Amino acid sequence: AYGRKAKDYSTGMKERLELCLALVPHPRFLFLDEPQNGLDPDGIASLSETLRAYRDKGNCVVISTHLLHEIQVVTAGPCRSRI
């Protein structure tokens, strides 16, 4: 990916980049729409691990998806943040 413009990345690479950019400011609430779109099985597993770790630090992750079986591992616990 080095030396390439982001517009030329694959869908999965764009999803990874967008997640990284969303996490940089460390928001307490993270809203994601179909974050697993374009990811391979390893990418989905990595996404789930990243989002679980983010949630376990006291942040709230809100996900819009129709692939419930792939995202259930992230939503294993309640939102721990308080408004």
XYZ file of N, CA and C in Angstrom:
249
model
N 0.810 -1.189 0.000
C 0.000 0.000 0.000
C 0.856 1.256 0.000
N 2.127 1.098 0.338
C 3.010 2.258 0.385
C 3.116 2.892 -0.998
N 2.950 4.186 -1.051
C 3.089 4.913 -2.300
C 1.815 4.946 -3.138
N 0.774 4.251 -2.705
C -0.492 4.251 -3.441
C -1.459 5.219 -2.778
N -2.343 5.768 -3.581
C -3.384 6.637 -3.034
C -4.480 5.776 -2.440
N -5.086 6.270 -1.377
C -6.132 5.515 -0.679
C -7.297 5.184 -1.605
N -7.581 6.019 -2.589
C -8.687 5.745 -3.509
C -8.444 4.493 -4.338
N -7.187 4.059 -4.425
C -6.849 2.864 -5.193
C -6.803 1.597 -4.337
N -7.048 1.726 -3.032
C -7.043 0.565 -2.137
C -8.250 -0.323 -2.409
N -8.142 -1.575 -2.002
C -9.284 -2.487 -2.073
C -10.323 -2.055 -1.046
N -11.515 -2.615 -1.155
C -12.580 -2.266 -0.202
C -12.157 -2.594 1.228
N -11.536 -3.764 1.426
C -11.085 -4.159 2.759
C -10.029 -3.223 3.320
N -9.095 -2.797 2.469
C -8.055 -1.862 2.920
C -8.672 -0.514 3.283
N -9.672 -0.081 2.528
C -10.344 1.176 2.849
C -11.070 1.066 4.183
N -11.710 -0.079 4.439
C -12.397 -0.281 5.723
C -11.405 -0.211 6.879
N -10.256 -0.851 6.723
C -9.238 -0.815 7.775
C -8.748 0.614 8.028
N -8.501 1.339 6.934
C -8.041 2.720 7.053
C -9.097 3.586 7.740
N -10.357 3.419 7.361
C -11.429 4.204 7.977
C -11.554 3.906 9.469
N -11.405 2.636 9.853
C -11.456 2.293 11.277
C -10.300 2.946 12.031
N -9.118 2.899 11.456
C -7.961 3.544 12.096
C -8.200 5.035 12.283
N -8.714 5.686 11.248
C -8.984 7.123 11.344
C -10.065 7.425 12.372
N -11.044 6.544 12.501
C -12.116 6.744 13.485
C -11.591 6.591 14.908
N -10.581 5.741 15.106
C -10.065 5.473 16.448
C -9.004 6.472 16.905
N -8.417 7.218 15.991
C -7.330 8.137 16.346
C -7.731 9.137 17.434
N -8.900 9.775 17.350
C -9.242 10.745 18.410
C -9.781 10.116 19.701
N -9.817 8.787 19.792
C -10.292 8.058 20.972
C -11.686 8.488 21.427
N -12.680 8.382 20.548
C -14.037 8.790 20.953
C -14.623 7.825 21.978
N -15.461 8.322 22.869
C -16.125 7.456 23.856
C -17.191 6.599 23.190
N -17.801 7.137 22.128
C -18.826 6.420 21.374
C -18.344 6.289 19.936
N -18.330 5.065 19.444
C -17.880 4.785 18.078
C -19.058 4.201 17.308
N -19.475 4.873 16.256
C -20.590 4.419 15.432
C -20.041 3.899 14.114
N -20.340 2.633 13.802
C -19.833 2.008 12.581
C -20.981 1.440 11.759
N -20.921 1.632 10.454
C -21.925 1.111 9.534
C -21.265 0.041 8.670
N -21.694 -1.203 8.846
C -21.165 -2.343 8.082
C -19.626 -2.375 8.094
N -19.007 -2.381 9.262
C -17.542 -2.318 9.311
C -16.849 -3.556 8.734
N -17.556 -4.684 8.640
C -16.949 -5.905 8.124
C -17.033 -6.000 6.601
N -17.648 -5.017 5.958
C -17.812 -5.021 4.512
C -16.450 -5.042 3.804
N -16.251 -6.029 2.951
C -15.021 -6.119 2.172
C -13.865 -6.790 2.880
N -14.053 -7.184 4.143
C -12.965 -7.830 4.878
C -12.988 -9.342 4.672
N -11.811 -9.934 4.640
C -11.705 -11.389 4.579
C -11.889 -11.946 5.992
N -11.978 -13.268 6.149
C -12.182 -13.833 7.498
C -11.142 -13.383 8.528
N -9.885 -13.267 8.127
C -8.864 -12.786 9.066
C -9.104 -11.331 9.446
N -9.548 -10.535 8.477
C -9.846 -9.133 8.744
C -11.029 -8.971 9.678
N -12.036 -9.826 9.507
C -13.200 -9.789 10.393
C -12.805 -10.172 11.807
N -11.954 -11.183 11.939
C -11.475 -11.595 13.262
C -10.670 -10.478 13.918
N -9.827 -9.814 13.137
C -9.025 -8.707 13.661
C -9.917 -7.534 14.060
N -10.929 -7.252 13.247
C -11.886 -6.192 13.561
C -12.594 -6.490 14.872
N -13.064 -7.722 15.024
C -13.765 -8.110 16.246
C -12.874 -7.952 17.469
N -11.631 -8.373 17.352
C -10.683 -8.262 18.465
C -10.434 -6.793 18.820
N -10.251 -5.963 17.801
C -10.012 -4.536 18.019
C -11.204 -3.873 18.700
N -12.409 -4.173 18.211
C -13.605 -3.552 18.779
C -13.896 -4.054 20.185
N -13.632 -5.336 20.459
C -13.803 -5.865 21.818
C -12.863 -5.157 22.781
N -11.592 -5.006 22.373
C -10.611 -4.344 23.229
C -11.005 -2.885 23.473
N -11.514 -2.234 22.439
C -11.948 -0.842 22.573
C -13.127 -0.743 23.538
N -14.070 -1.666 23.406
C -15.236 -1.714 24.298
C -14.808 -1.997 25.732
N -13.877 -2.915 25.899
C -13.436 -3.298 27.243
C -12.693 -2.176 27.971
N -12.280 -1.148 27.241
C -11.634 0.011 27.870
C -12.658 1.042 28.337
N -13.948 0.670 28.269
C -14.989 1.552 28.765
C -15.675 2.385 27.704
N -15.380 2.115 26.444
C -16.003 2.853 25.351
C -17.227 2.106 24.849
N -18.073 2.797 24.124
C -19.288 2.205 23.576
C -19.145 2.096 22.057
N -19.391 0.922 21.526
C -19.321 0.678 20.092
C -20.728 0.366 19.602
N -21.226 1.170 18.665
C -22.539 0.964 18.067
C -22.317 0.539 16.623
N -22.874 -0.629 16.271
C -22.631 -1.197 14.943
C -23.944 -1.422 14.225
N -24.012 -0.970 12.987
C -25.146 -1.242 12.109
C -24.689 -2.319 11.123
N -25.365 -3.477 11.152
C -24.982 -4.559 10.253
C -26.132 -5.529 10.076
N -26.110 -6.257 8.986
C -27.100 -7.320 8.783
C -26.458 -8.691 8.972
N -25.157 -8.736 9.240
C -24.432 -9.985 9.459
C -24.267 -10.226 10.957
N -25.362 -10.524 11.615
C -25.349 -10.664 13.064
C -24.429 -11.768 13.560
N -24.341 -12.864 12.821
C -23.499 -13.971 13.270
C -22.019 -13.607 13.284
N -21.598 -12.651 12.464
C -20.193 -12.256 12.424
C -19.857 -11.184 13.457
N -20.855 -10.484 13.949
C -20.600 -9.374 14.852
C -20.963 -9.694 16.300
N -21.585 -10.830 16.532
C -21.987 -11.203 17.891
C -20.815 -11.272 18.848
N -19.638 -11.635 18.371
C -18.488 -11.726 19.277
C -18.091 -10.370 19.832
N -18.453 -9.300 19.153
C -18.132 -7.956 19.644
C -19.143 -7.511 20.684
N -20.375 -7.952 20.543
C -21.452 -7.466 21.389
C -21.739 -8.385 22.563
N -20.745 -9.060 23.054
C -20.932 -10.019 24.133
C -21.230 -9.364 25.469
N -21.063 -8.057 25.597
C -21.324 -7.400 26.872
C -22.068 -6.103 26.682
N -22.558 -5.535 27.759
C -23.309 -4.273 27.662
C -22.381 -3.094 27.426
N -22.961 -2.023 26.975
C -22.211 -0.777 26.825
C -21.860 -0.282 28.218
N -20.597 -0.057 28.462
C -20.153 0.309 29.799
C -19.994 1.812 29.988
N -20.164 2.577 28.909
C -20.014 4.035 29.023
C -21.274 4.641 29.609
N -21.105 5.770 30.249
C -22.238 6.495 30.803
C -22.302 7.853 30.160
N -23.507 8.281 29.891
C -23.700 9.596 29.262
C -23.715 10.648 30.352
